[in-house]
Amino acid sequence: MRIAMFSTKPYDRRSFEAANGAHGHELLFLEPRLTAETAVLAQGAAAVCPFVNDELPAPVLAALAALAASGTRLIALRCAGFNNVDLRAAARLGLTVARVPAYSPHAVAEFTIGLLLTLVRGIHRAHQRTRDGNFALDGLLGFDLFGKTVGVIGTGRIGALVARALAAGFGCRVLAQDLVPDPALEALGIAYADLDAIVAQADILTLHCPLTPATRHLLRAETLARARRGMLLVNTSRGGLVDAEAAIEALKSGRLGGLAIDVYEQEADLFFEDLSNRIIPDDVLARLLTFPNVVVTGHQAFFTREALAAIADTTLGNATRFAAGEPLGAAEVTEAAMVPPKP
Ligand code: NAI
């Protein structure tokens, strides 16, 4: 099957070429992001493989569907999230959408713990200081994680690992929120509560739910106003969960004691690129980068050898099954996936 891959980097080429030995697809590595203008590059490809910041609203899907004569029928996302796809339009246009439901939840969970510790202990600042010969500790005072209250929003694959590490590993009191509580976490003493109750008590809040219409700006001015003063916020899930402008106001007032983000709502034009010789056009991100208690990484939580290998293998496996007319199982994303399950 000929697969047109958008937004590819050299590391994508390496992992997909290595995994393709077992699948034998014809891979077309394209650097541009997928847009209505670039969709035409998929001409002749039976499948299109977008990444996390490619946007697939109805016009882009329509442009792809217009290539149907040449056989484009499958959108094989090489990521877990699918908030960037208009699933209703895809269904209407007869395009099947697949994703990588789970590749390495460990990659994201471990990175989350890394960001959390960086923020709590000021490791980002210490790193900069010591490289400048400054070994003073003033301003680096942290706190023990042991005994602190951490809120975990979304206890699916990633959130459950984070909650376990914090409760069983660090001795934190973990409060969780999910549409479906996980009895295995409850057995560890993790209590489920609603968001308001959690933010009122949490020293740290970490986000692991998907971005849906219901979760967009879950953390906004009103939510932050109810937060315990000085709460630290960690977001490795999706940028749209946090209203970044409200977070800036909360950081300025001290309501938020720190922010660590691997994702940012307007990241699509910024992340995954080297902009170090350019002026950052996004004033909100530029402001965030000025705070000493803000850590920003460029959507790298997934970026481990194991995760890249699993992403490539699952994505190509989805294409192989689709070409053989086999069901895609949990990898297939339908409109129904947008509807949250009932508790
Ligand atoms: P998952 O589907 O296993 O877990 C998500 C959980 O969130 C589920 O338990 C679900 O019931 C819950 N949920 C849904 N709506 C909710 C709501 N309104 N409030 C509270 N909980 C809600 O997904 P997984 O694998 O744990 O991934 C979580 C998120 O992490 C993904 O949606 C994706 O956006 C993000 N992610 C980020 C990566 C990165 O590199 N930064 C890489 C991979 C995923």
Coordinates of C-alpha atoms and ligand atoms in Angstrom, one line a residue:
M1 CA 0.0 0.0 0.0
R2 CA 1.3 3.5 -0.9
I3 CA 1.3 5.7 2.2
A4 CA 1.8 9.4 2.1
M5 CA 3.3 10.5 5.4
F6 CA 3.0 14.2 6.3
S7 CA 5.1 16.3 8.7
T8 CA 7.9 13.8 8.7
K9 CA 11.4 14.3 10.3
P10 CA 14.5 12.2 9.9
Y11 CA 13.6 10.2 13.0
D12 CA 10.2 9.3 11.5
R13 CA 11.9 8.0 8.4
R14 CA 14.3 5.9 10.5
S15 CA 11.6 4.3 12.7
F16 CA 9.1 3.7 9.8
E17 CA 11.8 2.2 7.5
A18 CA 12.9 -0.1 10.2
A19 CA 9.3 -1.3 11.0
N20 CA 8.3 -1.5 7.3
G21 CA 10.5 -4.6 6.8
A22 CA 7.6 -6.6 8.3
H23 CA 4.9 -4.8 6.2
G24 CA 6.4 -4.0 2.8
H25 CA 4.4 -0.8 2.2
E26 CA 5.5 2.0 -0.2
L27 CA 6.3 4.9 2.1
L28 CA 6.3 8.5 0.8
F29 CA 8.0 10.8 3.3
L30 CA 6.8 14.3 3.0
E31 CA 8.0 17.2 5.1
P32 CA 5.1 19.7 4.8
R33 CA 2.2 19.7 7.3
L34 CA -1.0 18.4 5.9
T35 CA -3.3 21.3 4.9
A36 CA -5.9 21.8 2.2
E37 CA -3.1 23.1 0.0
T38 CA -0.7 20.2 0.6
A39 CA -3.3 17.4 0.5
V40 CA -2.6 17.0 -3.2
L41 CA 0.8 15.6 -2.4
A42 CA -1.1 12.4 -1.3
Q43 CA -2.1 11.8 -5.0
G44 CA -1.7 8.1 -5.7
A45 CA -1.5 7.1 -2.1
A46 CA -4.1 4.6 -0.7
A47 CA -3.4 5.9 2.8
V48 CA -2.4 9.2 4.4
C49 CA -0.4 9.3 7.6
P50 CA -0.7 12.6 9.5
F51 CA 1.0 13.5 12.8
V52 CA -0.3 15.1 15.9
N53 CA -0.3 18.8 14.7
D54 CA -1.6 18.1 11.2
E55 CA -5.1 19.4 10.9
L56 CA -7.9 17.4 9.4
P57 CA -11.0 19.6 9.4
A58 CA -13.7 18.9 6.8
P59 CA -12.0 20.9 3.9
V60 CA -8.8 19.0 4.3
L61 CA -10.7 15.7 4.4
A62 CA -12.7 16.7 1.4
A63 CA -9.5 17.5 -0.5
L64 CA -8.2 14.0 0.4
A65 CA -11.4 12.4 -0.5
A66 CA -11.3 14.2 -3.9
L67 CA -8.2 12.0 -4.5
A68 CA -10.4 9.0 -4.0
A69 CA -10.0 8.1 -7.7
S70 CA -6.4 7.3 -6.9
G71 CA -7.5 5.3 -3.9
T72 CA -7.0 7.4 -0.7
R73 CA -9.4 5.8 1.8
L74 CA -7.5 5.5 5.0
I75 CA -6.3 8.2 7.5
A76 CA -3.7 6.4 9.6
L77 CA -2.8 8.8 12.4
R78 CA 0.6 8.1 13.9
C79 CA -0.4 9.4 17.3
A80 CA -2.9 8.5 20.1
G81 CA -5.0 11.7 20.1
F82 CA -7.5 12.3 17.4
N83 CA -8.8 15.7 18.4
N84 CA -7.4 17.1 15.1
V85 CA -9.8 15.1 12.9
D86 CA -13.4 16.0 12.0
L87 CA -14.6 12.5 12.5
R88 CA -18.1 13.3 11.3
A89 CA -16.8 14.7 8.0
A90 CA -14.5 11.7 7.6
A91 CA -17.5 9.3 8.0
R92 CA -19.5 11.3 5.5
L93 CA -16.7 11.2 3.0
G94 CA -16.2 7.4 3.5
L95 CA -12.7 7.8 4.9
T96 CA -11.6 5.3 7.6
V97 CA -9.6 6.9 10.5
A98 CA -7.2 4.8 12.5
R99 CA -4.8 5.8 15.3
V100 CA -2.2 4.3 17.6
P101 CA -4.3 3.8 20.7
A102 CA -1.4 2.9 23.0
Y103 CA 2.3 2.9 22.1
S104 CA 4.2 3.6 25.3
P105 CA 2.2 5.1 28.1
H106 CA 5.4 4.8 30.1
A107 CA 7.2 7.3 27.8
V108 CA 4.6 10.0 28.6
A109 CA 4.1 9.1 32.3
E110 CA 7.9 9.1 33.0
F111 CA 8.3 12.4 31.2
T112 CA 5.5 13.8 33.3
I113 CA 7.2 12.8 36.5
G114 CA 10.4 14.4 35.1
L115 CA 8.6 17.7 34.4
L116 CA 6.9 17.6 37.8
L117 CA 10.2 17.1 39.7
T118 CA 11.9 19.8 37.5
L119 CA 9.3 22.3 38.6
V120 CA 9.2 21.3 42.3
R121 CA 13.0 21.5 42.6
G122 CA 13.9 24.2 40.1
I123 CA 16.2 21.8 38.2
H124 CA 15.8 23.9 35.0
R125 CA 17.1 27.0 36.8
A126 CA 19.9 25.1 38.5
H127 CA 21.1 23.7 35.2
Q128 CA 21.3 27.2 33.7
R129 CA 23.0 28.7 36.8
T130 CA 25.7 26.1 37.1
R131 CA 26.7 26.4 33.5
D132 CA 27.3 30.1 34.3
G133 CA 29.4 29.3 37.3
N134 CA 26.6 30.2 39.7
F135 CA 26.4 27.6 42.4
A136 CA 24.1 29.7 44.8
L137 CA 20.9 28.1 46.1
D138 CA 18.9 31.2 46.7
G139 CA 15.6 30.9 44.8
L140 CA 15.9 27.2 44.3
L141 CA 14.0 26.1 47.5
G142 CA 11.7 23.2 46.7
F143 CA 9.5 21.0 48.8
D144 CA 9.3 17.2 49.5
L145 CA 6.8 15.4 47.3
F146 CA 6.2 12.9 50.1
G147 CA 2.8 13.6 51.8
K148 CA 1.7 16.2 49.3
T149 CA -1.6 16.1 47.5
V150 CA -1.5 15.6 43.8
G151 CA -4.5 15.7 41.5
V152 CA -4.5 13.5 38.5
I153 CA -7.2 14.3 35.9
G154 CA -7.8 11.3 33.6
T155 CA -6.6 7.9 34.9
G156 CA -6.4 6.0 31.6
R157 CA -3.2 4.4 30.5
I158 CA -0.9 7.4 31.1
G159 CA -2.7 8.9 34.1
A160 CA -2.9 5.6 35.9
L161 CA 0.9 5.1 35.6
V162 CA 1.5 8.7 36.9
A163 CA -1.0 8.2 39.8
R164 CA 0.7 4.9 40.8
A165 CA 4.2 6.4 40.7
L166 CA 3.1 9.3 42.8
A167 CA 1.1 7.3 45.4
A168 CA 3.1 4.1 45.6
G169 CA 6.6 5.5 44.7
F170 CA 6.7 9.0 46.2
G171 CA 4.1 8.6 49.0
C172 CA 1.8 11.3 47.8
R173 CA -1.9 11.6 48.6
V174 CA -3.4 11.2 45.1
L175 CA -6.9 12.5 44.2
A176 CA -8.1 11.5 40.8
Q177 CA -10.9 12.4 38.4
D178 CA -12.2 10.3 35.5
L179 CA -15.5 9.5 33.9
V180 CA -14.8 5.8 34.9
P181 CA -12.9 5.3 38.2
D182 CA -10.2 2.6 38.1
P183 CA -10.8 0.1 41.0
A184 CA -7.1 -0.9 40.9
L185 CA -6.1 2.7 41.7
E186 CA -8.8 2.9 44.4
A187 CA -7.3 -0.3 46.0
L188 CA -4.0 1.7 46.3
G189 CA -5.9 4.3 48.3
I190 CA -6.3 6.8 45.5
A191 CA -9.6 8.6 45.9
Y192 CA -11.8 9.9 43.1
A193 CA -13.3 13.4 43.5
D194 CA -14.7 16.2 41.3
L195 CA -12.4 18.8 39.7
D196 CA -13.4 21.6 42.1
A197 CA -12.7 19.5 45.2
I198 CA -9.4 18.4 43.7
V199 CA -8.1 21.8 42.7
A200 CA -9.1 23.2 46.1
Q201 CA -6.7 20.7 47.8
A202 CA -4.0 19.9 45.3
D203 CA -0.4 21.1 45.7
I204 CA 0.1 19.8 42.2
L205 CA -2.3 19.1 39.4
T206 CA -1.4 16.9 36.4
L207 CA -3.6 16.5 33.3
H208 CA -4.0 13.2 31.4
C209 CA -7.5 13.3 29.9
P210 CA -8.1 13.7 26.2
L211 CA -9.0 17.0 24.6
T212 CA -12.7 16.9 23.7
P213 CA -15.4 19.7 23.6
A214 CA -16.1 18.8 27.3
T215 CA -12.4 19.2 28.4
R216 CA -11.4 22.3 26.3
H217 CA -10.1 24.9 28.8
L218 CA -10.8 22.6 31.7
L219 CA -8.2 24.9 33.5
R220 CA -9.5 28.4 32.9
A221 CA -9.9 31.5 35.0
E222 CA -12.8 30.2 37.1
T223 CA -11.1 26.8 37.8
L224 CA -7.8 28.5 38.6
A225 CA -9.6 30.9 40.9
R226 CA -10.8 28.0 43.0
A227 CA -7.3 26.4 43.1
R228 CA -5.3 26.2 46.2
R229 CA -2.9 29.1 46.3
G230 CA 0.5 28.2 44.8
M231 CA -0.7 25.0 43.0
L232 CA 1.7 23.7 40.4
L233 CA 0.2 22.6 37.1
V234 CA 1.7 20.0 34.8
N235 CA 0.2 19.4 31.3
T236 CA 1.6 16.7 29.0
S237 CA -1.8 15.8 27.5
R238 CA -3.1 18.5 25.1
G239 CA -2.6 22.2 25.0
G240 CA -6.2 23.0 24.7
L241 CA -7.0 21.7 28.2
V242 CA -5.5 24.9 29.6
D243 CA -6.4 28.5 28.8
A244 CA -2.9 29.8 28.6
E245 CA -3.8 33.4 29.0
A246 CA -5.7 32.6 32.2
A247 CA -2.6 30.6 33.4
I248 CA -0.5 33.7 32.8
E249 CA -2.8 35.8 35.0
A250 CA -2.8 33.1 37.6
L251 CA 1.0 32.9 37.5
K252 CA 1.2 36.7 37.9
S253 CA -1.1 36.7 40.9
G254 CA 0.7 33.7 42.5
R255 CA -2.5 31.6 42.4
L256 CA -0.4 29.2 40.2
G257 CA 2.9 28.5 41.8
G258 CA 4.4 27.1 38.6
L259 CA 3.5 25.6 35.3
A260 CA 5.2 22.8 33.3
I261 CA 3.8 22.1 29.8
D262 CA 4.8 19.8 27.0
V263 CA 1.8 20.9 25.0
Y264 CA 0.4 24.3 24.1
E265 CA -2.9 25.1 22.4
Q266 CA -1.3 27.1 19.6
E267 CA 1.7 24.8 19.2
A268 CA 0.9 23.7 15.6
D269 CA 2.9 26.4 14.0
L270 CA 5.8 26.3 16.5
F271 CA 6.6 22.9 17.9
F272 CA 8.8 20.3 16.2
E273 CA 10.7 23.2 14.4
D274 CA 13.9 25.0 15.1
L275 CA 12.9 28.6 15.4
S276 CA 16.0 29.8 17.3
N277 CA 17.0 32.2 14.5
R278 CA 13.5 33.7 14.3
I279 CA 11.3 35.9 16.4
I280 CA 8.6 33.9 18.2
P281 CA 5.3 35.4 16.8
D282 CA 3.2 34.0 19.7
D283 CA 3.0 36.6 22.5
V284 CA 1.3 34.2 24.9
L285 CA 4.0 31.6 24.6
A286 CA 6.7 34.3 24.6
R287 CA 5.3 35.6 27.9
L288 CA 5.2 32.1 29.4
L289 CA 8.8 31.6 28.6
T290 CA 9.8 34.7 30.7
F291 CA 8.6 33.2 34.0
P292 CA 11.2 31.5 36.2
N293 CA 8.6 29.0 37.4
V294 CA 7.5 27.9 33.9
V295 CA 9.0 25.0 32.1
V296 CA 8.1 24.5 28.4
T297 CA 9.1 21.5 26.3
G298 CA 8.1 21.0 22.7
H299 CA 5.8 18.0 22.8
Q300 CA 8.5 15.5 23.5
A301 CA 6.9 13.3 26.1
F302 CA 6.2 10.5 23.6
F303 CA 9.8 10.7 22.2
T304 CA 11.5 7.5 23.2
R305 CA 13.1 4.8 21.1
E306 CA 10.4 2.3 22.3
A307 CA 7.5 4.6 21.6
L308 CA 8.8 5.5 18.1
A309 CA 9.2 1.8 17.2
A310 CA 5.7 1.0 18.5
I311 CA 4.1 3.9 16.7
A312 CA 5.7 2.9 13.4
D313 CA 4.7 -0.8 13.9
T314 CA 1.1 -0.1 14.9
T315 CA 0.6 2.5 12.2
L316 CA 1.9 0.2 9.4
G317 CA -0.1 -2.7 10.9
N318 CA -3.3 -0.6 10.7
A319 CA -2.6 0.0 7.0
T320 CA -1.8 -3.7 6.5
R321 CA -5.1 -4.8 8.1
F322 CA -7.1 -2.1 6.3
A323 CA -5.6 -3.3 2.9
A324 CA -6.5 -6.9 3.8
G325 CA -10.1 -5.8 4.6
E326 CA -9.7 -6.9 8.2
P327 CA -11.3 -5.0 11.2
L328 CA -9.0 -2.4 12.8
G329 CA -10.4 -3.0 16.3
A330 CA -9.5 -0.5 19.0
A331 CA -7.3 1.4 16.5
E332 CA -10.3 2.6 14.5
V333 CA -11.7 6.0 15.5
T334 CA -15.3 6.6 14.8
E335 CA -17.6 9.4 15.7
A336 CA -18.8 7.4 18.6
A337 CA -15.3 7.7 20.1
M338 CA -16.0 11.4 20.6
V339 CA -18.8 10.6 23.0
P340 CA -17.5 10.1 26.6
P341 CA -18.4 6.7 28.1
K342 CA -21.0 6.8 30.9
P343 CA -19.7 6.3 34.4
Ligands
NAI1 P1 -6.6 6.9 27.6 O1 -7.7 7.0 26.7 O2 -6.0 5.6 28.1 O3 -7.0 7.7 29.0 C1 -7.7 8.9 29.0 C2 -8.6 8.9 30.2 O4 -9.2 10.2 30.3 C3 -9.7 7.8 30.2 O5 -9.7 7.1 31.3 C4 -11.0 8.7 30.1 O6 -12.1 8.0 30.7 C5 -10.6 9.9 30.7 N1 -11.4 11.1 30.4 C6 -12.1 11.3 29.3 N2 -12.8 12.5 29.4 C7 -12.5 12.9 30.7 C8 -13.0 14.1 31.4 N3 -13.8 14.9 30.9 N4 -12.5 14.2 32.7 C9 -11.7 13.3 33.2 N5 -11.2 12.2 32.6 C10 -11.7 12.1 31.3 O7 -5.5 7.9 27.0 P2 -3.9 7.9 27.4 O8 -3.2 6.9 26.5 O9 -3.8 7.8 28.9 O10 -3.5 9.4 26.9 C11 -4.0 10.5 27.6 C12 -3.8 11.7 26.7 O11 -2.3 12.0 26.7 C13 -4.2 11.6 25.3 O12 -5.5 12.0 25.1 C14 -3.2 12.5 24.5 O13 -3.9 13.8 24.4 C15 -2.1 12.7 25.5 N6 -0.8 12.3 25.0 C16 0.3 13.1 24.9 C17 1.5 12.8 24.4 C18 2.7 13.7 24.4 O14 3.7 13.4 23.8 N7 2.7 14.8 25.2 C19 1.7 11.4 23.8 C20 0.5 10.6 24.0 C21 -0.7 11.0 24.5

